[in-house]
PDB file of C-alpha atoms in Angstrom:
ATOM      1  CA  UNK M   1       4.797 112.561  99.577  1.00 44.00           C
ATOM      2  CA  UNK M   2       1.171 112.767  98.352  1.00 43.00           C
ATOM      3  CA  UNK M   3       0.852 112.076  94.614  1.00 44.00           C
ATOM      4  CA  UNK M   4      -2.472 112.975  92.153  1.00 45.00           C
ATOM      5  CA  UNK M   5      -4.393 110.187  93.148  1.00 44.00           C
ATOM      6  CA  UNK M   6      -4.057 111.194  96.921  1.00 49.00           C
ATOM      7  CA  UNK M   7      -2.280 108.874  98.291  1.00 46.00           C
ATOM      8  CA  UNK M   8       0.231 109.915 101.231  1.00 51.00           C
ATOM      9  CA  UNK M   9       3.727 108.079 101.310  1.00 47.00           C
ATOM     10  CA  UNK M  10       4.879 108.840 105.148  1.00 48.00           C
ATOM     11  CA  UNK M  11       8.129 107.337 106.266  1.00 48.00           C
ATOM     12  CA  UNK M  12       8.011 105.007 108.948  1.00 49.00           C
ATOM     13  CA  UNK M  13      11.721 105.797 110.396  1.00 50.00           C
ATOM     14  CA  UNK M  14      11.228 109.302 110.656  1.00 50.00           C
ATOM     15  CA  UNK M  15       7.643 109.508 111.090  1.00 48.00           C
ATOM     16  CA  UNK M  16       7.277 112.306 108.453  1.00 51.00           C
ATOM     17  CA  UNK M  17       5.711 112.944 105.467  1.00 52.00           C
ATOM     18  CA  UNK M  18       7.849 112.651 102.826  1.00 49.00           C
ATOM     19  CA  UNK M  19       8.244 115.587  99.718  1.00 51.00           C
ATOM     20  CA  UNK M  20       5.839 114.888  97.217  1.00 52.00           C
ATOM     21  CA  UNK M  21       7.161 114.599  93.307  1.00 51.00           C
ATOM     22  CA  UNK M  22       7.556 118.355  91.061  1.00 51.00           C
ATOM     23  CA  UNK M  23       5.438 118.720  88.376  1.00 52.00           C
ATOM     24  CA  UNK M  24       7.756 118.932  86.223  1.00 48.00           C
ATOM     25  CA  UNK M  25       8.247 114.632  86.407  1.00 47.00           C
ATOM     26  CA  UNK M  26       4.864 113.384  85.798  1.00 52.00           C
ATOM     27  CA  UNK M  27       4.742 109.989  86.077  1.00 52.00           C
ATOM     28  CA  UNK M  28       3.789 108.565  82.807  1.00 55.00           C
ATOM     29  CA  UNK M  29       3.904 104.887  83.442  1.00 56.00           C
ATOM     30  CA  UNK M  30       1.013 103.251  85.519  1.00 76.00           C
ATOM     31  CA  UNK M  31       1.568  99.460  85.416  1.00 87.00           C
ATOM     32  CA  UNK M  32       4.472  97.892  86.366  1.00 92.00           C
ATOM     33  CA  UNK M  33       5.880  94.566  87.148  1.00 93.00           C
ATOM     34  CA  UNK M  34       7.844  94.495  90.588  1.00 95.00           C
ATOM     35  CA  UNK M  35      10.061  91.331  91.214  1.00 94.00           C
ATOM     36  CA  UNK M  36      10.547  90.515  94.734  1.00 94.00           C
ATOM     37  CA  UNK M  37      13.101  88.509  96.711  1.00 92.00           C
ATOM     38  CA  UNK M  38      12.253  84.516  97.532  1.00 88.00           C
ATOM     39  CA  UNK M  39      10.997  84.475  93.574  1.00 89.00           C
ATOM     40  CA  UNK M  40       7.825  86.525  93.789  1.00 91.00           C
ATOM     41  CA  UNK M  41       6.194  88.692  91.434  1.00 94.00           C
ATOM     42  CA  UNK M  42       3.288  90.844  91.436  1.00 95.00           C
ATOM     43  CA  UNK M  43       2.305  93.180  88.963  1.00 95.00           C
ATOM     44  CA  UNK M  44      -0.014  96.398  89.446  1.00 94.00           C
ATOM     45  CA  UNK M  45      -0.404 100.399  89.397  1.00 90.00           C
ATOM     46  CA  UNK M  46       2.311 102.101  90.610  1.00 89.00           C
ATOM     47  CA  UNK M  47       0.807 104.582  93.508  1.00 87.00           C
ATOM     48  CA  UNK M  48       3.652 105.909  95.226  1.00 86.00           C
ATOM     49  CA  UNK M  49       6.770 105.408  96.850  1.00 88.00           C
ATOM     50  CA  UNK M  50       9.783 107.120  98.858  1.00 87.00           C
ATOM     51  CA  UNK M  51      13.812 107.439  98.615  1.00 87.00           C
ATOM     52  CA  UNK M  52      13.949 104.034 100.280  1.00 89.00           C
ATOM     53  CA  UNK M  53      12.302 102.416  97.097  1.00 90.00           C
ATOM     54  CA  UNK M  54       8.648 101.313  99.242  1.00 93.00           C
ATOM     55  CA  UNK M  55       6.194 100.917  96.921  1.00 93.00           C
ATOM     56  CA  UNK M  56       2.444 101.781  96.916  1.00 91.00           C
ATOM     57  CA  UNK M  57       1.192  99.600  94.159  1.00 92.00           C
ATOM     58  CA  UNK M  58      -2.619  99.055  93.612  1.00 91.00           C
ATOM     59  CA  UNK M  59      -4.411  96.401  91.806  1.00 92.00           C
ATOM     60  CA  UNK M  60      -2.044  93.954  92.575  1.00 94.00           C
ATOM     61  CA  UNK M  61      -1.813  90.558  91.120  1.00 95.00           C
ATOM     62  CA  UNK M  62       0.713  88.274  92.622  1.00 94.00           C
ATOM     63  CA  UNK M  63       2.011  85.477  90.202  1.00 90.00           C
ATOM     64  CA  UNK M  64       3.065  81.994  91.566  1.00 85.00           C
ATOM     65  CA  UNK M  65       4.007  79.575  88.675  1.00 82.00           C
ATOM     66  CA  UNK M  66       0.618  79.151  87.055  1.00 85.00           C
ATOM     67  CA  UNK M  67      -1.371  81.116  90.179  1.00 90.00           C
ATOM     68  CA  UNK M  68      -2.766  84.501  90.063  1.00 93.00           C
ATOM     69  CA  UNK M  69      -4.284  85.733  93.220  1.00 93.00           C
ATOM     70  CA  UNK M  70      -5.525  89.403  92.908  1.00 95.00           C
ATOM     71  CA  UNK M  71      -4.538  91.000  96.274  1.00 93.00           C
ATOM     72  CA  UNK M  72      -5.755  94.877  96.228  1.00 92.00           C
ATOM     73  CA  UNK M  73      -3.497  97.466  97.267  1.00 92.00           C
ATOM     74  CA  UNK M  74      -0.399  96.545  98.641  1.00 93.00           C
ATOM     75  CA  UNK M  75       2.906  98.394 100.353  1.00 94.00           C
ATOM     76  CA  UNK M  76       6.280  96.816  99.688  1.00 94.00           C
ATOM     77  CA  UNK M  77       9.232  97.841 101.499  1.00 94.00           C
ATOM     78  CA  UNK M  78      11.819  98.926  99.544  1.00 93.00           C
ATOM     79  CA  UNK M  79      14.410  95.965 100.787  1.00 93.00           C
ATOM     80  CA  UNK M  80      12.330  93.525  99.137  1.00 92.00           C
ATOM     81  CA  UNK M  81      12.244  94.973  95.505  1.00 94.00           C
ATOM     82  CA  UNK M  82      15.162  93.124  93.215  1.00 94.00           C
ATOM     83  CA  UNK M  83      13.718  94.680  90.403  1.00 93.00           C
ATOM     84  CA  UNK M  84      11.228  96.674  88.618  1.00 92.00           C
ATOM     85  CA  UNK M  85       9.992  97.139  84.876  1.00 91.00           C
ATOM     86  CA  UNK M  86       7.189  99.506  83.231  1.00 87.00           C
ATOM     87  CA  UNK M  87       4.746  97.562  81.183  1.00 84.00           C
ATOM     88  CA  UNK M  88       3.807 100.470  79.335  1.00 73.00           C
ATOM     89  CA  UNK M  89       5.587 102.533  76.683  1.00 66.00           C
ATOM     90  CA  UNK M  90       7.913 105.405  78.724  1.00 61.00           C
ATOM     91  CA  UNK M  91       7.010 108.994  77.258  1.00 65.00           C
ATOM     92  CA  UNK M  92       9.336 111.624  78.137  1.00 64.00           C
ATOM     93  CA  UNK M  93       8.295 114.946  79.437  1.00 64.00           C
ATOM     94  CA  UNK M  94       9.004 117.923  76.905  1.00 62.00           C
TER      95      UNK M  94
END
């Protein structure tokens, strides 16, 4: 899957790349905050991903009680995601 920015989402189990979104669904959301298992958060741009829900996320932030330690671009597999929300304001595609 390669989305507008570039980026190439390849699955590791197959080795393939994956099929990249129609144009019809643009993404309209950018930041989003992704709650992971063992009480971690990070929040960041949403670069990609594939049907087994890894992320690409860039500008990443990871939150730790009080901490915030900015950590670039980052790939979380999709077993590790509890939970994801759009910061942003959802506009749907007419």
């Amino acid at each position: 899957m390669e989305n507008s920015n570039g980026f190439r989402i390849i699955c590791l189990k197959h080795r393939k790349a994956l099929p990249s979104l129609p144009d019809s669904m643009p993404m309209t959301v950018h930041f989003y905050t992704v709650k992971l298992n063992a009480n971690r958060l990070v929040v960041g741009t949403l670069r990609g991903f594939d049907q087994f829900m890894n992320l690409v996320i860039d500008n990443t932030v990871e939150t730790n009680n009080n901490e915030k330690n900015e950590i670039g671009m980052v790939v979380i597999r999709g077993n590790s995601v509890v939970m994801i929300e759009a910061l942003e304001p959802v506009r749907r595609a007419q």
